[in-house]
Coordinates of N, CA and C and ligand atoms in Angstrom, one line a residue:
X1 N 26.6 30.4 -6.2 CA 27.6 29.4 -6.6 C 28.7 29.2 -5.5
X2 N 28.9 28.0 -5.1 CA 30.2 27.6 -4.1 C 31.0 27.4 -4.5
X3 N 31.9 28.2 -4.1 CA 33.7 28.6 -4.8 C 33.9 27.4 -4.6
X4 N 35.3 26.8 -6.0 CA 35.9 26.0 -6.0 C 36.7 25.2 -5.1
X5 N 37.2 26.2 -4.3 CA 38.5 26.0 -3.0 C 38.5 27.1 -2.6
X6 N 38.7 27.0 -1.0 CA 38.4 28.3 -0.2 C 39.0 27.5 1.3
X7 N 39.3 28.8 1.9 CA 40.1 28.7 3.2 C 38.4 28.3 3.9
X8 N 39.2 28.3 5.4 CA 38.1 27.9 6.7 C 37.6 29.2 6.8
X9 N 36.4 29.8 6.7 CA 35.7 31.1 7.3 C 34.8 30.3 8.3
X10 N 34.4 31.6 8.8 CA 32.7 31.5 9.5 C 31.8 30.8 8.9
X11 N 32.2 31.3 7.1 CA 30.6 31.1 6.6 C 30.5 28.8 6.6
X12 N 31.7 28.3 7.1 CA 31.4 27.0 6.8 C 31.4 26.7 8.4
X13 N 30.9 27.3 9.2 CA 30.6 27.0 10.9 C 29.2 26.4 10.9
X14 N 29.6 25.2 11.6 CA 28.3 24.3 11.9 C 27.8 25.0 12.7
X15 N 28.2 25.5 13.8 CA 27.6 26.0 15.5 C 27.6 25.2 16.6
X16 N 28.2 24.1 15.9 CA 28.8 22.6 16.9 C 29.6 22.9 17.3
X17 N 30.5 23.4 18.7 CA 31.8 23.2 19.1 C 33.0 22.5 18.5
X18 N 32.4 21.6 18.7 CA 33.7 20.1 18.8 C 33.9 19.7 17.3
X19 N 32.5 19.9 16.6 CA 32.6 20.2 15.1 C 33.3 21.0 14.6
X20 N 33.0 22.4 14.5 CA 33.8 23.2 14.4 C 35.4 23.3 14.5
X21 N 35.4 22.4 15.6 CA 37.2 23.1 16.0 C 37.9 21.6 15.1
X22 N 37.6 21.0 14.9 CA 37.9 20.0 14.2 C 38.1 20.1 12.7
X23 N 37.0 20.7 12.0 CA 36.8 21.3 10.6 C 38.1 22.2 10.4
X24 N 38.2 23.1 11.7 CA 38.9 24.0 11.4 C 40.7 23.6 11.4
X25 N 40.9 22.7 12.5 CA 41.8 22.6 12.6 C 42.3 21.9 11.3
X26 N 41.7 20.8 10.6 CA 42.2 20.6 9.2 C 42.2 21.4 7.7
X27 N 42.0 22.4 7.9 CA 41.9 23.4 7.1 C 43.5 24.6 7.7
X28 N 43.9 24.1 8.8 CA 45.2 24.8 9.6 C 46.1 24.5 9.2
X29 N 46.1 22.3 9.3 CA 46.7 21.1 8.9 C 47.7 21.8 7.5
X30 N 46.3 21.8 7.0 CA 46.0 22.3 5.4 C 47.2 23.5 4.6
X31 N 46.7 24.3 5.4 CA 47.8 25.3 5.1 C 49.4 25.3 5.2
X32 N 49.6 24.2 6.2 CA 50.9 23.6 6.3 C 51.9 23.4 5.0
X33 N 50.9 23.1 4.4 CA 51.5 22.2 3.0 C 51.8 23.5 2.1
X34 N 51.7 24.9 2.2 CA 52.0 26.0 1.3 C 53.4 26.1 1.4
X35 N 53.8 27.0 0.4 CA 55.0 27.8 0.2 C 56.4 26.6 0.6
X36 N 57.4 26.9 1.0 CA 58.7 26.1 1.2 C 58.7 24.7 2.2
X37 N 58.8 23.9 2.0 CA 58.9 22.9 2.7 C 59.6 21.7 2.7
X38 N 60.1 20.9 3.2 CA 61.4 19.8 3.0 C 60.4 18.2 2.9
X39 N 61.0 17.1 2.5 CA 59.8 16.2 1.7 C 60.0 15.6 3.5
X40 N 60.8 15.7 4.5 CA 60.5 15.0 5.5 C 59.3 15.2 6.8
X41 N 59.6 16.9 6.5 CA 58.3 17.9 7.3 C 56.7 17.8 6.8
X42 N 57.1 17.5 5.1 CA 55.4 17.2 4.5 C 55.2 15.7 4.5
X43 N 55.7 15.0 4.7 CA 55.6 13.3 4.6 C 54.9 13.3 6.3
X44 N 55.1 14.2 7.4 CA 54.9 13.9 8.1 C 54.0 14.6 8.5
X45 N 53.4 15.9 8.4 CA 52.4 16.5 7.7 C 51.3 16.0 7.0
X46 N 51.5 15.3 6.6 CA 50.9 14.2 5.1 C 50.0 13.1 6.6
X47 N 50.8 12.7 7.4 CA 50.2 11.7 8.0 C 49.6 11.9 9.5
X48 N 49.7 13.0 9.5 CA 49.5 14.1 10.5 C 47.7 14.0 10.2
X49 N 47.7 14.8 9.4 CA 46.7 15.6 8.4 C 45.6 13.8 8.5
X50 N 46.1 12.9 7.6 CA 45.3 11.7 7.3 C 44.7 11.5 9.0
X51 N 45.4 11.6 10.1 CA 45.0 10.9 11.1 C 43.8 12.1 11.5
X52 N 44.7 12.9 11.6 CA 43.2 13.7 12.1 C 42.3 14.1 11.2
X53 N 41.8 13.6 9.8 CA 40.7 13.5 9.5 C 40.3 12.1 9.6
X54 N 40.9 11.1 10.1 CA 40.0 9.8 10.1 C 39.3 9.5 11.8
X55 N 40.2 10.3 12.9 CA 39.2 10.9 13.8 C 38.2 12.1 13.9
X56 N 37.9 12.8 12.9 CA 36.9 14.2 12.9 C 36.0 12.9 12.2
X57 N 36.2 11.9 11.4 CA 35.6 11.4 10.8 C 34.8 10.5 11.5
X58 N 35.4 9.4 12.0 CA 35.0 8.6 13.2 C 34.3 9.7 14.3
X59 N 34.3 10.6 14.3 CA 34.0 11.4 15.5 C 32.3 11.9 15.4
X60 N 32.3 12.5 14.0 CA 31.3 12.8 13.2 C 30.2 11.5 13.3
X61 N 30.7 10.5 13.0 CA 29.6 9.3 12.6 C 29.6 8.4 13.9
X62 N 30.3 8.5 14.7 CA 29.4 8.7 16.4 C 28.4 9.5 16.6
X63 N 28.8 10.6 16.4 CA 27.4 11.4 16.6 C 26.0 11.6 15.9
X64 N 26.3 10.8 14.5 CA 25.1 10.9 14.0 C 24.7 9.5 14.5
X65 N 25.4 8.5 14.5 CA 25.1 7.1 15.1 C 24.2 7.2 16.5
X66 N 24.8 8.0 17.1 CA 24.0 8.6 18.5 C 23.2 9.0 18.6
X67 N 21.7 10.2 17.4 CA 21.1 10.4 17.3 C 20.2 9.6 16.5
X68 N 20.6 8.9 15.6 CA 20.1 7.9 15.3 C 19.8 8.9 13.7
X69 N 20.6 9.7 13.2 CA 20.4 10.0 12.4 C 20.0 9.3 10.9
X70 N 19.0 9.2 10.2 CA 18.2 8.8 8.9 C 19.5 8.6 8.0
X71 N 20.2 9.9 7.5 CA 20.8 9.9 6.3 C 22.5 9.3 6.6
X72 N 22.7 8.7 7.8 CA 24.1 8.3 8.2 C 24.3 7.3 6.9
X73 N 23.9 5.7 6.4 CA 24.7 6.1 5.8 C 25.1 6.5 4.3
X74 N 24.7 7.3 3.8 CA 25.1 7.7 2.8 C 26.5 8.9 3.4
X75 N 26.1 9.2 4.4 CA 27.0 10.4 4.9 C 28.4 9.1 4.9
X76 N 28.0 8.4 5.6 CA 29.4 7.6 5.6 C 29.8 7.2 4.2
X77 N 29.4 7.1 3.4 CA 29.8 6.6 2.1 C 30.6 7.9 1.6
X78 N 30.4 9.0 1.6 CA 31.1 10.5 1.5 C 32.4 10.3 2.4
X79 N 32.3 9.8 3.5 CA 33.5 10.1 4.3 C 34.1 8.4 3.7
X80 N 33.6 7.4 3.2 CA 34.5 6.3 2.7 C 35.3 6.9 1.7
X81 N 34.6 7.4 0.9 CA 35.4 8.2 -0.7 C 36.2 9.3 0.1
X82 N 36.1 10.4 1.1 CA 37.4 11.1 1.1 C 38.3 10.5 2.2
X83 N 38.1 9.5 2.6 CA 39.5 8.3 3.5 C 40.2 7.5 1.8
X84 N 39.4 7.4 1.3 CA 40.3 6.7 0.0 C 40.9 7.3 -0.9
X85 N 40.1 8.9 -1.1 CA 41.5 10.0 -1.7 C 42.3 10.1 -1.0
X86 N 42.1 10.5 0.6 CA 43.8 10.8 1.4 C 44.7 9.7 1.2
X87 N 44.1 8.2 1.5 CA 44.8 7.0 1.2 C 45.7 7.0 0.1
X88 N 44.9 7.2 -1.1 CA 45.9 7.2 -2.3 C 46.6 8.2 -2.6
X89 N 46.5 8.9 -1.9 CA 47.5 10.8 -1.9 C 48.8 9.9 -0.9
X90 N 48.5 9.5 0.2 CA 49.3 8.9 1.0 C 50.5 8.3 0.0
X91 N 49.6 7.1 -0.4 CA 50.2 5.9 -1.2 C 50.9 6.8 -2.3
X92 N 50.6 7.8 -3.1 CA 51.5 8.2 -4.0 C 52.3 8.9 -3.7
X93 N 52.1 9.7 -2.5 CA 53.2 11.0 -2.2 C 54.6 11.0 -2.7
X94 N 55.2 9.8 -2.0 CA 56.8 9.3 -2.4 C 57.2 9.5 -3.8
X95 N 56.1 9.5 -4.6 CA 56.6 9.5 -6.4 C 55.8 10.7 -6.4
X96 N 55.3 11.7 -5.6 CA 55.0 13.1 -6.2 C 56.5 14.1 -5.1
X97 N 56.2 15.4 -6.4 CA 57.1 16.6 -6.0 C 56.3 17.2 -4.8
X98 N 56.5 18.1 -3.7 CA 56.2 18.7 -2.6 C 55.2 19.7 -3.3
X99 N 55.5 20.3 -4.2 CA 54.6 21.4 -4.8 C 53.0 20.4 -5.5
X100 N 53.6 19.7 -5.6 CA 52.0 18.5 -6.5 C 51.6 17.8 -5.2
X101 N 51.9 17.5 -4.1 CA 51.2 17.4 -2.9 C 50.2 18.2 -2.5
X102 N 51.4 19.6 -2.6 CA 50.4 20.4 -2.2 C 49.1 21.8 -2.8
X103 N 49.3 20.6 -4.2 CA 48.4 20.6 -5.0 C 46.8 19.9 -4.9
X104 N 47.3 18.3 -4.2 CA 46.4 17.5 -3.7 C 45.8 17.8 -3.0
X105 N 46.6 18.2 -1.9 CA 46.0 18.8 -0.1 C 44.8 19.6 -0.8
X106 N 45.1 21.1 -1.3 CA 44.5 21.8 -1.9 C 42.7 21.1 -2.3
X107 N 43.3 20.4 -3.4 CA 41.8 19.9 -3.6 C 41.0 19.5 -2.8
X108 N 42.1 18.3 -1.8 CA 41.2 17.4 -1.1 C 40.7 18.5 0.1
X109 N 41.2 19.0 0.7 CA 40.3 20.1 2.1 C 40.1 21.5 1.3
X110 N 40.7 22.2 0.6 CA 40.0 23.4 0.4 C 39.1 23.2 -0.6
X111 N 39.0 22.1 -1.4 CA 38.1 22.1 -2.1 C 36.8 21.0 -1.9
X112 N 37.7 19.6 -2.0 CA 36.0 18.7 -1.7 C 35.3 18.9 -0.2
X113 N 36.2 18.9 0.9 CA 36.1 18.5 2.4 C 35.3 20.3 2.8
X114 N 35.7 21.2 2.3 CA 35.0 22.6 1.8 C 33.7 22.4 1.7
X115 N 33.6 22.0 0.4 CA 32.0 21.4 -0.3 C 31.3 20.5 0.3
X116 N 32.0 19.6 1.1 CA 31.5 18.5 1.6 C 30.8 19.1 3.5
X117 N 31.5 20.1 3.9 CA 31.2 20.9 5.1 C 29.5 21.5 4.5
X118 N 29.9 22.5 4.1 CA 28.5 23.0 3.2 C 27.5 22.5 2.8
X119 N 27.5 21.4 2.3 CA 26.3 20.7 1.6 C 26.0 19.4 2.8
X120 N 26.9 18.1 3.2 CA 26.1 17.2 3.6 C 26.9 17.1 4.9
X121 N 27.5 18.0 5.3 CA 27.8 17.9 6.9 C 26.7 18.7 7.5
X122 N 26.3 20.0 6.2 CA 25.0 21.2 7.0 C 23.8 20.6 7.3
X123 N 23.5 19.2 6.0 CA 22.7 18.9 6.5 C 22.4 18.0 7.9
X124 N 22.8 17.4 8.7 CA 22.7 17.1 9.9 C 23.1 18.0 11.0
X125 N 23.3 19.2 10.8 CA 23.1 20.2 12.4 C 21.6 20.3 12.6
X126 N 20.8 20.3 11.8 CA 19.5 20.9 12.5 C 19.0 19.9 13.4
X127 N 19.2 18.4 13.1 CA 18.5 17.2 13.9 C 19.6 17.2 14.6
X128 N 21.2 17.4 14.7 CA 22.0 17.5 16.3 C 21.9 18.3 17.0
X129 N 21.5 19.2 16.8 CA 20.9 20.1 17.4 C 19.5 20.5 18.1
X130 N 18.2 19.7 17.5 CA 17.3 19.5 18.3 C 17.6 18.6 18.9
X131 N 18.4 17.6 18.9 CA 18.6 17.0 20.0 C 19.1 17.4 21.5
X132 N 19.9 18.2 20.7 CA 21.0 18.7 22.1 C 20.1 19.7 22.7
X133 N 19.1 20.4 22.0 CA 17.8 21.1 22.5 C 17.4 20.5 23.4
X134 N 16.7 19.5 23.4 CA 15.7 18.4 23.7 C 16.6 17.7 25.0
X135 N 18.0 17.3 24.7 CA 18.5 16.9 26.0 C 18.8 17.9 27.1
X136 N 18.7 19.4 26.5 CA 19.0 20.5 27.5 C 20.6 21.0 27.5
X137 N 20.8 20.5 26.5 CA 22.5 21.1 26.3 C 22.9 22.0 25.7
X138 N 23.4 23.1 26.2 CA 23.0 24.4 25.4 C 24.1 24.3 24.2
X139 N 24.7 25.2 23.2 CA 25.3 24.8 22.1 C 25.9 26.3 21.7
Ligands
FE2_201 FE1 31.0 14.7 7.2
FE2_202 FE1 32.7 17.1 9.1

C-alpha cells in the first residue's frame, strides 16, 4: 500500500538527475508552508512553488516529447489536472487561513505529486533511460 502523504525519500528517486533534483526540490518548496508563517511569505511561496512545478512540468514533457515516448499524452493530461489544482489553490488562497493552505500544499505534493512520482512518472524511466543507454550517456 502507498502511504497517503509522505515526505521526498530515496524510495520516490527516478535515477534521472535533473528529474530527481526537481522532484525534490518541490517537496523542500513544500515544507515551507509548515509551522508559523505570515500570509505575505506564503502568498509568495504559494507562487514560488506554482512556477516551479509548471517548469519540472514543461521540463518532464520535453523529455518524453524527445524520446518520442507512447504514453505522453495521457501523462500530460495528469500534469493538466495538477497545474489546475495549484491554479485553483492559487485562485483561492486570499479567502483561505495560512494553516488551510497549508493543508492544500500538503495534499497537492506530499500526497497526489507523491503518488503521481511512483506510479506514472516511474513508468517512463525505463524507456529514458534506454535511451540515454543507446545514446551513450551515462546516468
Ligand atoms: Fe510527471
Ligand atoms: Fe515528475
Amino acid at each position: 500500500m502507498q502511504p497517503a502523504k509522505a515526505d521526498w525519500s530515496p524510495a520516490i528517486e527516478t535515477g534521472l538527475p535533473e528529474i530527481d533534483d526537481q522532484h525534490r526540490q518541490l517537496f523542500e518548496l513544500a515544507a515551507t508552508f509548515r509551522g508559523e508563517g505570515d500570509q505575505i511569505r506564503v502568498m509568495r511561496a504559494l507562487s514560488m512553488l506554482a512556477e516551479y512545478a509548471s517548469t519540472h512540468l514543461r521540463d518532464e514533457e520535453a523529455m518524453l516529447q524527445a524520446i518520442g515516448y507512447p504514453a505522453l499524452e495521457s501523462h500530460r493530461e495528469q500534469h493538466r489536472l495538477f497545474r489546475a489544482m495549484l491554479s485553483a489553490l492559487l485562485d483561492e488562497s486570499r479567502h483561505l487561513t495560512l494553516d488551510q493552505i497549508a493543508t492544500r500544499i500538503e495534499e497537492l505534493i506530499n500526497g497526489w505529486f507523491y503518488r503521481h512520482i511512483l506510479t506514472v512518472d516511474a513508468e517512463y524511466v525505463p524507456a529514458v533511460k534506454a535511451q540515454r543507454d543507446a545514446a551513450g550517456v551515462a546516468d
